[in-house]
Every structure is written in structure tokens, then in C-alpha cells.
Coordinates of C-alpha atoms in Angstrom, one line a residue:
M1 CA 21.6 -57.3 56.4
P2 CA 19.5 -57.3 59.8
N3 CA 17.0 -55.0 60.6
A4 CA 18.2 -51.5 62.5
A5 CA 19.6 -51.9 66.1
L6 CA 16.9 -51.8 68.6
H7 CA 17.3 -49.0 71.1
E8 CA 15.2 -50.1 73.7
L9 CA 14.3 -53.6 74.8
N10 CA 10.9 -54.4 77.2
F11 CA 12.1 -56.1 79.4
E12 CA 11.3 -57.7 82.8
I13 CA 13.2 -58.0 86.1
R14 CA 13.9 -61.5 87.2
D15 CA 16.6 -63.4 89.3
G16 CA 19.6 -60.4 88.8
M17 CA 18.6 -60.3 84.9
R18 CA 17.1 -58.0 82.5
V19 CA 15.2 -60.5 80.5
S20 CA 13.6 -60.0 76.9
W21 CA 11.6 -62.5 75.7
D22 CA 11.4 -63.4 71.4
V23 CA 13.3 -60.8 70.5
P24 CA 12.6 -60.4 66.8
V25 CA 16.0 -60.1 64.9
T26 CA 14.8 -59.7 61.1
M27 CA 17.4 -62.1 58.0
S28 CA 18.2 -59.9 55.0
D29 CA 15.5 -62.3 53.4
G30 CA 12.3 -61.2 55.2
V31 CA 12.3 -64.0 57.5
T32 CA 12.2 -63.0 61.4
L33 CA 14.3 -64.8 64.0
R34 CA 13.3 -65.2 68.0
A35 CA 16.2 -64.3 70.5
D36 CA 16.0 -64.4 74.4
I37 CA 18.3 -62.1 76.0
F38 CA 19.8 -62.4 79.2
R39 CA 21.3 -58.8 81.3
P40 CA 22.6 -57.3 83.2
I41 CA 20.8 -55.2 85.4
E42 CA 22.9 -52.2 85.2
E43 CA 23.4 -50.0 82.5
G44 CA 25.9 -50.7 80.5
R45 CA 27.4 -52.6 77.3
Y46 CA 29.0 -55.8 77.8
P47 CA 30.1 -58.4 75.7
V48 CA 27.8 -60.8 74.3
I49 CA 27.2 -64.6 74.5
M50 CA 25.2 -66.2 72.0
S51 CA 23.6 -69.4 71.0
Y52 CA 21.8 -70.7 67.7
G53 CA 20.2 -73.5 66.7
C54 CA 17.2 -75.9 66.7
Y55 CA 16.7 -77.3 70.0
A56 CA 14.2 -74.0 71.3
K57 CA 15.4 -71.7 73.2
G58 CA 12.2 -71.8 75.8
L59 CA 12.8 -75.3 76.1
S60 CA 13.5 -76.6 80.2
F61 CA 15.9 -79.1 80.6
Q62 CA 15.2 -80.9 83.3
E63 CA 10.8 -81.1 81.3
A64 CA 12.4 -82.5 78.2
Y65 CA 15.6 -84.5 79.7
A66 CA 14.6 -85.1 83.0
G67 CA 16.3 -88.1 82.7
Q68 CA 19.6 -86.8 81.4
W69 CA 18.9 -83.9 84.1
E70 CA 18.5 -86.6 86.9
V71 CA 21.8 -88.0 86.4
M72 CA 23.2 -85.8 86.4
T73 CA 22.8 -83.7 88.9
R74 CA 22.4 -86.5 91.3
D75 CA 25.8 -87.3 89.9
F76 CA 26.9 -83.6 90.4
P77 CA 24.9 -81.9 92.4
A78 CA 27.2 -78.9 92.7
I79 CA 25.0 -77.7 88.4
M80 CA 21.9 -76.9 91.5
Q81 CA 24.0 -74.8 93.6
G82 CA 24.2 -71.0 93.2
T83 CA 21.1 -70.7 90.4
S84 CA 17.7 -70.6 90.5
N85 CA 18.2 -73.5 87.6
K86 CA 15.0 -72.0 86.4
Y87 CA 16.7 -70.5 82.7
Q88 CA 18.4 -74.5 82.6
C89 CA 17.8 -75.1 78.3
W90 CA 19.2 -78.6 76.8
E91 CA 23.1 -78.0 75.8
V92 CA 23.2 -73.9 76.3
I93 CA 24.3 -71.9 79.3
D94 CA 22.6 -71.0 82.4
P95 CA 22.3 -67.3 82.4
E96 CA 22.1 -67.0 85.6
R97 CA 25.7 -67.9 86.1
W98 CA 26.9 -65.8 83.8
V99 CA 24.6 -62.6 83.7
P100 CA 25.9 -61.8 87.5
D101 CA 29.3 -62.0 86.0
G102 CA 28.9 -58.8 83.7
Y103 CA 27.5 -61.1 80.3
I104 CA 25.1 -60.8 78.0
V105 CA 23.4 -63.7 77.0
I106 CA 21.3 -64.3 74.0
R107 CA 19.9 -67.5 72.5
L108 CA 18.6 -67.8 69.1
D109 CA 16.1 -70.2 67.6
S110 CA 17.4 -70.9 63.9
R111 CA 15.1 -70.7 61.2
G112 CA 12.9 -72.7 61.5
A113 CA 12.6 -73.9 64.4
G114 CA 11.1 -73.0 67.9
R115 CA 9.5 -69.2 68.1
S116 CA 11.7 -68.5 64.5
E117 CA 9.5 -68.2 61.5
G118 CA 11.0 -70.1 58.2
V119 CA 12.2 -73.2 56.2
Q120 CA 13.8 -75.3 58.3
S121 CA 16.8 -77.0 57.0
V122 CA 19.0 -78.7 59.4
W123 CA 22.6 -78.7 59.2
S124 CA 22.5 -76.6 56.5
E125 CA 24.5 -73.4 55.0
E126 CA 21.3 -71.3 55.3
E127 CA 21.5 -71.5 58.7
I128 CA 25.1 -70.4 59.2
K129 CA 24.5 -67.2 57.5
D130 CA 21.9 -66.5 60.1
Y131 CA 24.3 -67.3 62.5
Y132 CA 26.7 -64.4 61.0
E133 CA 24.0 -62.0 60.6
C134 CA 22.7 -62.9 63.9
I135 CA 26.3 -62.5 65.1
E136 CA 26.2 -59.1 63.5
W137 CA 22.9 -58.1 64.7
A138 CA 24.8 -58.5 68.4
G139 CA 27.4 -56.9 67.9
E140 CA 26.0 -53.2 67.0
Q141 CA 23.4 -52.9 69.9
P142 CA 23.9 -49.8 72.3
W143 CA 23.7 -52.8 75.1
S144 CA 27.0 -54.9 73.8
N145 CA 30.9 -53.8 74.1
G146 CA 31.0 -55.4 70.3
N147 CA 32.4 -58.0 71.1
V148 CA 30.3 -61.6 70.5
G149 CA 31.2 -65.0 71.9
L150 CA 29.5 -68.6 71.1
H151 CA 29.1 -71.7 72.7
G152 CA 27.2 -74.3 73.4
I153 CA 27.2 -78.4 72.9
S154 CA 26.6 -80.6 70.3
Y155 CA 24.5 -79.0 67.2
Y156 CA 25.4 -75.3 69.0
G157 CA 29.0 -76.4 68.8
A158 CA 29.3 -77.7 65.3
N159 CA 27.8 -74.5 64.2
Q160 CA 30.0 -72.6 65.9
W161 CA 33.2 -73.5 63.7
H162 CA 31.1 -73.3 60.2
V163 CA 30.3 -69.3 61.2
A164 CA 34.0 -68.6 62.5
S165 CA 34.8 -69.9 59.1
L166 CA 32.9 -66.5 57.6
Q167 CA 35.0 -64.6 60.1
P168 CA 32.3 -61.8 61.1
P169 CA 33.6 -58.5 62.0
H170 CA 31.6 -58.7 65.9
L171 CA 32.9 -62.5 66.2
K172 CA 36.1 -62.5 68.7
A173 CA 36.1 -65.9 70.2
I174 CA 35.0 -69.7 70.1
I175 CA 33.8 -72.5 72.7
P176 CA 32.8 -74.9 70.4
W177 CA 31.9 -77.4 72.8
E178 CA 31.8 -81.7 71.3
G179 CA 30.1 -80.2 68.2
T180 CA 31.6 -81.8 64.7
S181 CA 33.7 -79.8 62.0
D182 CA 33.3 -81.8 58.8
W183 CA 29.2 -82.6 59.1
Y184 CA 29.6 -85.3 55.4
R185 CA 32.5 -87.1 57.6
E186 CA 30.9 -86.6 61.4
V187 CA 27.7 -86.7 60.3
F188 CA 26.2 -87.6 58.0
Y189 CA 28.9 -90.6 56.6
H190 CA 31.1 -92.6 58.6
G191 CA 34.0 -93.7 56.3
G192 CA 31.9 -93.5 53.6
I193 CA 29.3 -95.4 55.1
R194 CA 25.9 -93.9 55.6
S195 CA 25.4 -92.9 59.7
G196 CA 21.2 -93.5 61.2
F197 CA 22.2 -90.5 63.3
L198 CA 19.4 -88.2 60.7
D199 CA 16.9 -91.0 61.0
L200 CA 16.3 -91.3 65.1
W201 CA 17.2 -87.8 66.0
L202 CA 14.9 -85.8 62.7
P203 CA 11.6 -87.1 64.6
R204 CA 12.8 -85.9 67.8
Q205 CA 12.8 -82.3 66.6
L206 CA 9.6 -82.1 65.6
P207 CA 7.6 -80.8 68.8
M208 CA 10.6 -77.8 68.4
Q209 CA 9.6 -77.2 64.9
H210 CA 7.9 -73.8 64.5
G211 CA 4.2 -74.8 64.4
Y212 CA 4.1 -77.0 66.2
G213 CA 2.6 -74.4 69.0
E214 CA -0.2 -76.0 71.1
R215 CA 0.8 -79.2 70.7
G216 CA 4.2 -78.8 72.4
R217 CA 6.0 -78.0 75.1
K218 CA 5.2 -74.4 77.1
N219 CA 8.0 -72.8 78.8
P220 CA 7.9 -72.5 82.1
N221 CA 8.9 -68.8 82.6
T222 CA 6.6 -67.3 79.9
G223 CA 3.4 -69.9 79.4
E224 CA 4.1 -69.3 76.0
P225 CA 4.7 -72.8 74.1
V226 CA 8.0 -73.1 72.9
A227 CA 7.4 -73.7 69.6
G228 CA 4.5 -71.3 68.5
P229 CA 2.7 -69.3 68.7
E230 CA 0.7 -70.8 66.2
T231 CA 0.2 -74.3 65.6
L232 CA 0.7 -75.9 62.2
T233 CA -1.3 -79.4 60.9
D234 CA 0.8 -82.5 60.0
E235 CA 1.0 -81.0 56.2
E236 CA 1.7 -77.9 56.5
L237 CA 4.6 -78.7 59.0
A238 CA 5.9 -81.3 56.0
R239 CA 6.1 -78.2 53.9
N240 CA 7.7 -76.0 55.9
R241 CA 11.0 -78.5 56.0
V242 CA 13.3 -80.0 54.3
D243 CA 13.9 -83.3 54.0
K244 CA 17.3 -83.8 55.4
V245 CA 17.3 -87.5 55.5
A246 CA 16.3 -87.7 51.4
E247 CA 18.9 -85.1 50.8
V248 CA 21.8 -86.9 52.2
R249 CA 21.0 -90.5 51.5
A250 CA 20.6 -89.2 47.2
R251 CA 24.9 -88.4 48.3
P252 CA 26.8 -91.0 49.1
L253 CA 29.8 -89.3 47.8
A254 CA 31.0 -85.5 49.8
D255 CA 30.0 -83.4 46.1
D256 CA 28.7 -80.0 46.1
Y257 CA 26.2 -80.5 48.5
Y258 CA 28.0 -80.2 51.4
H259 CA 30.7 -77.6 50.1
G260 CA 28.9 -75.1 52.5
V261 CA 29.2 -77.6 55.4
I262 CA 32.4 -78.5 56.3
A263 CA 34.2 -75.6 57.8
D264 CA 37.5 -74.1 56.0
L265 CA 39.3 -74.3 59.2
S266 CA 42.3 -72.5 57.9
K267 CA 39.9 -69.4 57.8
V268 CA 38.9 -69.8 61.4
S269 CA 41.1 -66.8 63.1
V270 CA 39.6 -66.4 66.5
P271 CA 41.0 -67.6 69.6
I272 CA 38.9 -71.1 70.2
L273 CA 38.6 -73.0 73.4
S274 CA 37.3 -76.5 71.5
A275 CA 36.2 -79.3 73.9
A276 CA 35.5 -82.8 72.8
N277 CA 35.1 -86.2 74.7
W278 CA 37.0 -89.7 74.4
G279 CA 33.5 -92.0 75.0
G280 CA 31.9 -88.8 71.2
Q281 CA 33.0 -92.1 68.7
G282 CA 30.5 -90.7 65.5
L283 CA 30.1 -87.3 66.4
H284 CA 31.2 -86.0 69.2
L285 CA 35.0 -85.7 69.6
R286 CA 36.9 -85.8 65.6
G287 CA 35.9 -82.5 64.8
N288 CA 36.4 -80.8 67.6
I289 CA 40.0 -82.9 67.3
E290 CA 40.5 -81.1 63.7
G291 CA 39.0 -77.6 64.4
F292 CA 42.0 -77.6 66.9
T293 CA 44.9 -78.9 65.1
Q294 CA 42.9 -77.5 61.8
A295 CA 42.3 -73.8 62.5
G296 CA 44.4 -70.8 60.9
S297 CA 44.0 -69.4 64.9
Q298 CA 47.1 -68.8 66.7
D299 CA 45.2 -68.0 70.4
K300 CA 43.9 -72.0 70.3
W301 CA 43.2 -74.5 73.2
L302 CA 41.9 -78.4 73.3
E303 CA 40.2 -80.2 76.3
V304 CA 39.4 -83.9 76.2
H305 CA 37.4 -85.0 79.1
G306 CA 35.1 -88.1 79.2
L307 CA 31.4 -89.3 80.4
E308 CA 28.4 -88.0 79.0
H309 CA 28.3 -85.1 76.5
W310 CA 26.7 -82.1 78.2
T311 CA 27.8 -83.3 81.5
H312 CA 31.2 -81.5 82.2
Y313 CA 29.8 -77.8 80.3
Y314 CA 27.8 -77.3 83.5
T315 CA 29.6 -78.7 86.8
P316 CA 32.3 -76.3 88.4
Y317 CA 35.0 -77.9 85.9
G318 CA 34.1 -77.1 83.1
V319 CA 31.8 -73.7 83.5
D320 CA 35.3 -72.1 85.6
L321 CA 37.7 -73.0 81.9
Q322 CA 34.7 -71.8 79.5
K323 CA 34.7 -68.3 81.9
R324 CA 38.3 -67.6 82.4
F325 CA 38.9 -68.0 78.7
F326 CA 35.9 -65.7 78.2
D327 CA 37.5 -63.1 80.6
Y328 CA 40.4 -63.1 78.8
F329 CA 38.9 -62.8 75.3
L330 CA 35.4 -61.6 75.9
R331 CA 36.0 -58.6 79.0
G332 CA 40.6 -58.2 78.8
V333 CA 40.4 -60.0 82.1
D334 CA 44.5 -60.5 82.7
N335 CA 43.3 -63.8 84.6
G336 CA 46.5 -65.8 83.9
W337 CA 44.5 -67.5 80.7
D338 CA 47.9 -67.0 78.4
K339 CA 49.4 -69.3 80.2
Q340 CA 46.9 -72.3 80.0
P341 CA 48.0 -75.8 79.4
K342 CA 47.3 -75.9 74.5
V343 CA 46.0 -78.7 75.3
T344 CA 44.4 -80.3 78.7
L345 CA 43.4 -83.7 78.6
Q346 CA 41.5 -86.1 81.0
V347 CA 43.4 -89.5 80.8
R348 CA 41.1 -91.9 81.4
H349 CA 42.4 -95.3 82.9
I350 CA 41.1 -98.2 84.0
D351 CA 40.3 -99.1 87.5
P352 CA 41.3 -102.6 88.5
G353 CA 37.5 -104.4 90.3
A354 CA 35.0 -106.6 88.9
K355 CA 35.5 -108.0 85.8
G356 CA 33.5 -106.2 82.5
S357 CA 32.2 -103.7 84.8
I358 CA 32.2 -100.0 83.4
T359 CA 35.0 -98.5 85.3
G360 CA 37.4 -95.7 84.8
R361 CA 37.9 -92.5 86.1
F362 CA 40.3 -89.7 84.5
V363 CA 43.5 -88.1 85.9
Q364 CA 43.7 -84.5 84.1
R365 CA 47.4 -83.5 82.8
G366 CA 48.5 -80.2 81.1
E367 CA 50.7 -81.3 77.4
D368 CA 51.6 -78.8 75.0
T369 CA 50.9 -80.1 71.3
W370 CA 48.5 -82.6 70.4
P371 CA 49.9 -85.1 69.1
L372 CA 51.8 -85.7 72.1
E373 CA 55.3 -84.9 71.0
R374 CA 56.8 -87.1 72.8
T375 CA 54.5 -90.5 71.3
E376 CA 56.1 -93.4 70.3
W377 CA 54.6 -94.1 67.0
T378 CA 53.6 -98.3 67.8
R379 CA 52.7 -100.3 64.8
L380 CA 51.4 -103.9 65.7
Y381 CA 50.8 -107.2 62.9
L382 CA 47.7 -108.8 62.9
Q383 CA 48.5 -112.0 62.8
A384 CA 46.1 -114.3 61.1
N385 CA 46.8 -117.6 62.1
G386 CA 46.4 -117.4 65.9
A387 CA 44.0 -114.3 65.9
G388 CA 47.7 -112.3 67.5
L389 CA 49.0 -108.4 67.7
Q390 CA 53.0 -108.8 68.0
N391 CA 55.5 -106.0 67.6
E392 CA 57.1 -107.2 64.7
P393 CA 55.8 -108.3 61.0
I394 CA 55.3 -112.3 59.8
E395 CA 57.5 -113.4 57.3
T396 CA 54.6 -115.6 56.4
S397 CA 51.4 -114.5 54.2
T398 CA 47.9 -116.1 55.4
Y399 CA 44.7 -114.9 55.8
C400 CA 41.0 -115.3 58.2
E401 CA 38.0 -115.3 56.9
Y402 CA 34.7 -113.3 57.6
D403 CA 31.4 -113.2 57.7
P404 CA 30.2 -109.6 58.2
T405 CA 26.9 -110.8 59.7
G406 CA 28.5 -111.9 62.2
A407 CA 31.4 -110.8 65.7
G408 CA 34.3 -110.6 62.9
A409 CA 37.6 -110.8 63.4
T410 CA 39.0 -110.1 66.8
F411 CA 43.2 -110.4 67.3
T412 CA 44.7 -110.2 70.6
W413 CA 47.6 -108.4 71.6
P414 CA 49.7 -109.7 74.7
A415 CA 48.6 -108.9 77.7
Q416 CA 51.5 -106.4 79.3
D417 CA 53.8 -106.6 81.9
K418 CA 54.0 -103.0 82.9
D419 CA 50.9 -100.7 82.3
I420 CA 50.3 -99.2 78.9
E421 CA 49.2 -95.7 78.2
I422 CA 47.4 -94.7 74.1
T423 CA 46.6 -91.1 74.1
G424 CA 46.2 -89.9 70.4
P425 CA 45.1 -90.5 66.9
L426 CA 44.9 -94.5 66.0
A427 CA 44.9 -96.2 62.2
A428 CA 45.0 -98.9 60.2
K429 CA 46.6 -100.5 57.4
L430 CA 44.5 -103.1 56.0
F431 CA 44.7 -105.7 53.1
I432 CA 41.5 -107.4 52.3
S433 CA 39.7 -108.8 49.4
S434 CA 36.1 -109.6 49.4
S435 CA 33.5 -111.8 47.7
T436 CA 31.6 -108.8 46.1
I437 CA 32.3 -106.0 45.0
D438 CA 32.6 -103.4 48.0
A439 CA 33.0 -104.2 51.5
D440 CA 32.4 -102.0 55.0
I441 CA 35.2 -102.6 57.1
F442 CA 34.0 -102.0 61.5
L443 CA 37.1 -101.4 63.5
V444 CA 36.9 -101.9 67.1
V445 CA 39.9 -100.8 69.6
R446 CA 39.2 -102.5 73.0
V447 CA 40.8 -103.7 75.9
F448 CA 40.4 -107.1 78.3
D449 CA 40.4 -107.5 81.9
P450 CA 42.3 -110.5 83.1
F451 CA 39.6 -112.7 83.1
G452 CA 38.9 -111.9 79.4
A453 CA 35.8 -110.0 80.3
E454 CA 35.6 -106.8 77.8
V455 CA 36.1 -102.9 80.2
V456 CA 33.9 -100.6 78.6
F457 CA 33.0 -96.6 79.7
R458 CA 30.6 -94.3 80.1
G459 CA 30.1 -92.0 76.8
A460 CA 29.1 -89.1 75.3
M461 CA 25.9 -90.7 73.7
D462 CA 26.1 -94.2 75.0
I463 CA 27.4 -95.8 78.2
H464 CA 28.6 -98.6 77.1
T465 CA 31.4 -97.4 74.8
P466 CA 34.4 -98.9 73.7
V467 CA 37.9 -97.4 73.4
A468 CA 38.0 -96.6 70.1
Q469 CA 36.0 -96.9 67.1
G470 CA 36.9 -96.2 63.0
W471 CA 34.8 -97.2 59.5
L472 CA 36.1 -97.6 55.7
R473 CA 34.1 -98.3 52.7
A474 CA 36.6 -99.8 51.2
S475 CA 35.0 -98.3 48.0
H476 CA 36.0 -95.8 49.5
R477 CA 39.6 -96.7 49.9
R478 CA 41.0 -93.2 47.7
L479 CA 43.5 -91.1 50.0
D480 CA 43.6 -87.2 50.2
V481 CA 47.3 -87.6 49.8
E482 CA 48.1 -84.0 51.0
R483 CA 45.9 -84.3 53.8
S484 CA 46.8 -87.6 54.9
L485 CA 49.4 -87.9 57.5
P486 CA 50.8 -91.8 58.8
Y487 CA 48.4 -91.7 62.3
R488 CA 45.4 -89.9 60.4
P489 CA 44.5 -90.8 56.8
Y490 CA 42.2 -88.7 55.0
H491 CA 40.0 -89.9 52.5
S492 CA 38.2 -88.1 49.6
H493 CA 34.8 -89.5 49.4
T494 CA 34.4 -88.1 46.1
V495 CA 34.9 -90.8 44.1
K496 CA 33.7 -94.8 44.6
E497 CA 36.4 -97.1 43.2
P498 CA 35.0 -101.0 43.5
L499 CA 36.1 -103.8 44.0
V500 CA 37.3 -106.9 42.1
P501 CA 35.9 -110.4 44.0
G502 CA 38.3 -111.7 45.3
E503 CA 41.8 -109.3 44.9
I504 CA 43.3 -107.9 47.3
Y505 CA 43.5 -104.2 48.8
E506 CA 45.4 -101.7 50.7
L507 CA 43.3 -99.6 53.0
D508 CA 44.0 -97.2 55.2
V509 CA 41.6 -96.5 57.9
E510 CA 41.4 -94.1 59.9
I511 CA 40.5 -94.4 64.2
W512 CA 38.9 -91.6 66.3
P513 CA 41.7 -90.7 69.1
T514 CA 41.7 -92.5 72.3
S515 CA 43.3 -92.1 75.7
V516 CA 43.5 -95.3 78.0
V517 CA 45.3 -96.4 80.7
I518 CA 45.6 -99.9 79.9
P519 CA 47.0 -102.1 82.9
A520 CA 49.4 -104.4 83.2
G521 CA 47.3 -108.0 82.5
Y522 CA 45.0 -106.0 81.1
R523 CA 45.2 -107.4 77.2
L524 CA 44.5 -104.8 74.3
A525 CA 42.2 -106.2 71.1
L526 CA 41.0 -104.8 68.1
T527 CA 38.4 -106.3 65.9
V528 CA 37.5 -106.2 62.5
R529 CA 34.0 -106.1 61.8
G530 CA 31.0 -105.9 58.4
K531 CA 28.9 -104.6 61.1
D532 CA 28.1 -101.8 64.0
Y533 CA 30.1 -102.9 67.4
E534 CA 27.7 -104.2 70.0
Y535 CA 28.2 -104.3 74.0
E536 CA 28.0 -107.8 74.5
G537 CA 27.4 -107.0 78.6
E538 CA 24.2 -106.7 80.4
I539 CA 22.4 -103.7 79.7
D540 CA 20.5 -102.3 82.9
Q541 CA 16.6 -101.2 81.0
S542 CA 16.7 -98.6 83.9
D543 CA 19.2 -96.7 83.2
K544 CA 18.4 -93.5 81.5
T545 CA 21.7 -91.9 81.2
H546 CA 21.3 -91.8 77.5
R547 CA 17.7 -91.1 74.8
Y548 CA 18.8 -94.3 73.2
P549 CA 19.9 -98.0 73.3
S550 CA 22.8 -97.7 74.8
R551 CA 25.1 -100.9 72.7
G552 CA 28.1 -99.5 72.0
V553 CA 27.4 -97.3 68.9
G554 CA 24.4 -94.8 70.7
P555 CA 22.0 -93.6 67.6
F556 CA 25.3 -93.9 65.6
V557 CA 23.9 -97.1 63.9
H558 CA 24.8 -98.2 60.3
N559 CA 22.5 -100.2 59.2
D560 CA 20.4 -97.9 56.1
P561 CA 19.9 -101.6 53.9
L562 CA 19.2 -98.7 51.0
D563 CA 23.3 -98.1 51.4
R564 CA 24.6 -101.4 51.8
P565 CA 22.2 -103.7 50.3
S566 CA 22.8 -107.6 51.5
E567 CA 23.9 -108.8 48.1
I568 CA 27.0 -106.2 47.9
F569 CA 27.7 -106.3 51.8
N570 CA 27.3 -108.8 53.4
G571 CA 29.9 -111.2 50.9
K572 CA 32.9 -112.8 52.6
V573 CA 35.7 -111.2 53.7
R574 CA 39.4 -111.6 53.8
V575 CA 42.1 -110.2 55.9
Y576 CA 45.7 -111.2 54.4
T577 CA 48.6 -110.8 57.0
G578 CA 52.8 -111.5 56.3
G579 CA 54.4 -112.0 53.6
G580 CA 54.6 -108.1 52.5
Y581 CA 50.4 -107.9 53.7
D582 CA 51.1 -105.6 56.4
S583 CA 48.2 -105.8 58.1
C584 CA 48.5 -104.0 61.1
L585 CA 47.0 -101.4 64.0
I586 CA 49.1 -97.9 65.1
L587 CA 48.8 -97.1 67.4
P588 CA 49.9 -93.5 69.7
V589 CA 51.9 -95.0 72.4
I590 CA 53.1 -91.8 75.3
P591 CA 55.4 -93.3 77.6
A592 CA 55.8 -93.0 81.3
A593 CA 57.3 -90.2 83.0
Q594 CA 60.4 -90.6 84.2

């Protein structure tokens, strides 16, 4: 366990808070982590809200993520009100919004990151063990009331699921905001296809690794290097971090290496407010919905919204939701949270307008369950001859063939004469053959306006996201039968079963959940491809909403030539329909309110 309780913290009074910088928290193996602690001025015992992660706790949001800050505050100026914004950091709460309400806010740099020493191993079991010790350390402090809650976006949300499954005694509630609960299926590999997210993301974290020191940014509140105090050479930094890309690339199957980073959700027992993003295709969606449905907690709520994955975390809408939850479970405030709908959805609507525009609005609605009880599970059958989707199976067997290096094959449902709502998980059953021993299947659910232009949406990490996406490597087709559902197939990813070229195979493909109301006259389509979706419209190069090119998948690309050698994955693929090969798209259609 960590070192003995600190009975007195050195602090300074700033903006109505007692602030203690770089408080040492020593782990059981002797490694010292560093925490910034923000407390109320009045003496007392207060609940703790904690975050633990690799983004450097002293790094200014406004400085390091200036483009994102500018867009967020432009669209939601209320974020700037009621706070000095001096302590805004990436993907964690603003202490000025919480400390006055009787909370202690603790930000911890994870092992080897920011001001914390040690060898850095991101997305790892080692970090989860540290997090457990930090929770127990905080719960035992004399200024803590023993109730610790966890909070944060993305990285700071993902590790919550994992540490909660270890059941630290002082952990009393969690708010994992758009954070994966299965790092194999939602970060490292999508349907068995390696995601390039790590390759793009890890280099951006180098200035936040402990030892970057004077070469990096400084905390605007202390003037100290956010990744110091020492400054190491590139060689020393490399020795102090695990090569996560190499480790993941070497382990394409869900073997024992991933055991500690696939949360046992059945062991999560604390109250949960799980927040997901419809546009979080690739990271910020599936894990929160799986976490909600699979967690063993009796007290659990799901909220799903849109826009960028950080935006509503900071808006009055998001902060109010978070506070009511923590007030109820950490402070015992009788605020009616127990009457809160178990599921709150920001249902996405398309506003008819200029053709192909990035469009949409959100209408909030409460529900009792996920998936929705009144869901009408609807199968649309693929028609190779005519590239259509239709409500009944086709009697005659036929096929279409596509080149995986091209645009693939698109199957379109005729425009309907009324609005159609699709909300929930999706899936597809495909019968395919390949001219090689394997095939990567990329599925894209899309909507086209009456003029034939595609409608896309501002997503979690890309401003041109389609309605939904799914992935599957054909050699990973084996299902975990016990965990699979008709609308959410679950693949074991523990064995590779190559194809016999030319033979027909049945694939069940998971498509991540969505919500959209398709106006009358618009058409829904399914595209089957052999590579990542690419938005075909104009790209505004001046848009700084995201840090990655916004061509539809953001940083979640699947283009590693070592994982996808062209001699295997560029072979021709055939999709078979009709005559018993009933390839279909499974949709969660929600009937209109009577």
C-alpha cells in the first residue's frame, strides 16, 4: 500500500481553494507518483473526485489544445462563465466548478508521465494497480470523508472500468466519460484488424512523459515543467517507456497479454454514470454501452450524446448531470437522482437543408432500458443484383464482387415515405468468399439526402462521421456463443482460421451502436469495403476542431502493412445474396410515438 497518511499538506490559497502541488504518493514498489490536490478552504472531511492518467496534470487545456478550446468555447460560451479557467486541463474536471460545492479534486500523473517517476506503460495493468493504491490512499486521508469518486474523459474514463472491477473499498462511484472498457476490441484491434490509433497517438504523448522537463511546456500556475523536474535525453526517455506499439503488434489475438486490460465488468459494483458518444466510432462509444449493460452494479445509468468527445463534459448540461450523480452518491444529497431515467439519449435528427451538409440536432429523451424495449428488430436483405436493401429475402442466389482497394459495394434502401428512427446496436450477417486466405470487412452505415449527397455528422474525433461503422477480419469469425446476441455478435479473437480461396463463409459482423432519425425522402445505405471509410466531400483545412485529418475515421485508421499485407488483403471479395445466402443488415427501428 502507499505511504502513511499525510496529516498536513503544504498549500496555498488560490481562487477560493487550498491548492497543494506535486504531493508525493508512494506506491508499494517504491515508485513515487505526484498529485495536485484542490480542497475547500474550510477545514473538514470531504468526498474526493480523482483522475489518474498520462496527459500531464499541469498542462493547460487552452495552450496545449488551443484549437479544441477555441471551437468548444465559441460554440458553448457558458463554459467560460463562473470560473477563472486557470486550472482547465485536458479531459479532466475544472476544480473551480467542484471545490466550492464541497469536493476535493485530485489529479494524479500516472507512472512515468508528467511529474510522476517510473517506467511508463500506457493502457496497462500496471497503471490500474497504481490507481487502486491511489484510491485507497485518498480514502484514508484525514481531509477525506472516505468516499472516492472517479471522473474523466477517454483515457481517464477507460481506466475507471478496470480499477472498479478490482473493487477498492473506498471507491464509491464512477463517471467514465467516453472511455473504453475493452482495450483489445476498442483500442488495439477492431474486429481483429489492428487500429493505427496508438501509432498516431503515442508520439503526441512524448512531451508529457516524465523527464521531458525543460523541453516541454510549463504549468501556467506554478511555472514548473509539466513533465519534469529533470530533463532526460531521448535515449533515457526511450528506456523509461514500454514500446506499446511493438507489444500490441506482436499479439494480434486476444491472448493472456490482454487479460488485465479487458475489464471484468461483472465485478464492477459501484454506482455508474456511463457517458458515450454516437460519433465515437473507434473508441468513445462501444465501451460505455457495454459497460452499462454488462456491469454488475445495481445503480447504473447510461447517457449518450453527440459532438466532440470532450464538449459536453464541460458544458452546463454535462456538469449538471455529473454533479447531481456525485452529490447523490458521494455527499448523500437527496436531489431526486434516484428518479433519473436509467437511459438518457440525445437522439440525433437530420435537419433537411443544403445537400450533403454536416448537419443535425439532438433531442433529449429518457428511456428505461438499453436496447430500447420497443425496438423492432428489422432485417434488410442485401440484393447483389441491383445493389439494394429490401425487407424480404431474395429467392435467387447471386453475388457482387469488389476490389478491397476501391470504394467497395454499396447497398441502398429505397427512400421511405415517413421518418424512420434507428436507435440501438446494429449487426450484419454476410456470406462472402475471398480470392485469398483472408479478408478484412469494413462496414459503413450511411444516409444520403434526396439529391444523392451523403449526410455526415460532427463526431467524437472527426467532423465527418457516417451513421455507424463495424469491422471484422474473416479469419477471426469465430463467435463466443455464450456472449453473443442476435443484434450484437461477440467474437472470441482467440484463434485464427484462414479461408480457403473461393469457398463461401458466413460472417456475423458487429456494427457499433447509433441513433438517427432519417427524414422521409432520405435513403439509408450499407457499404461493404476492404479499407477504411473516406468522406468524399470537401475538407475545410482551416477547421481546428480535431487534431487529426477529418476524413471520416479520425485517428482510427487500419492501414498497417504488417497487419494487412497486400498479397492477402487486396484479393477480390464476393458478397453472396439470396437463395439461402441471406446476407442482411440488422437494424434497431424505433416505432414512432402514438
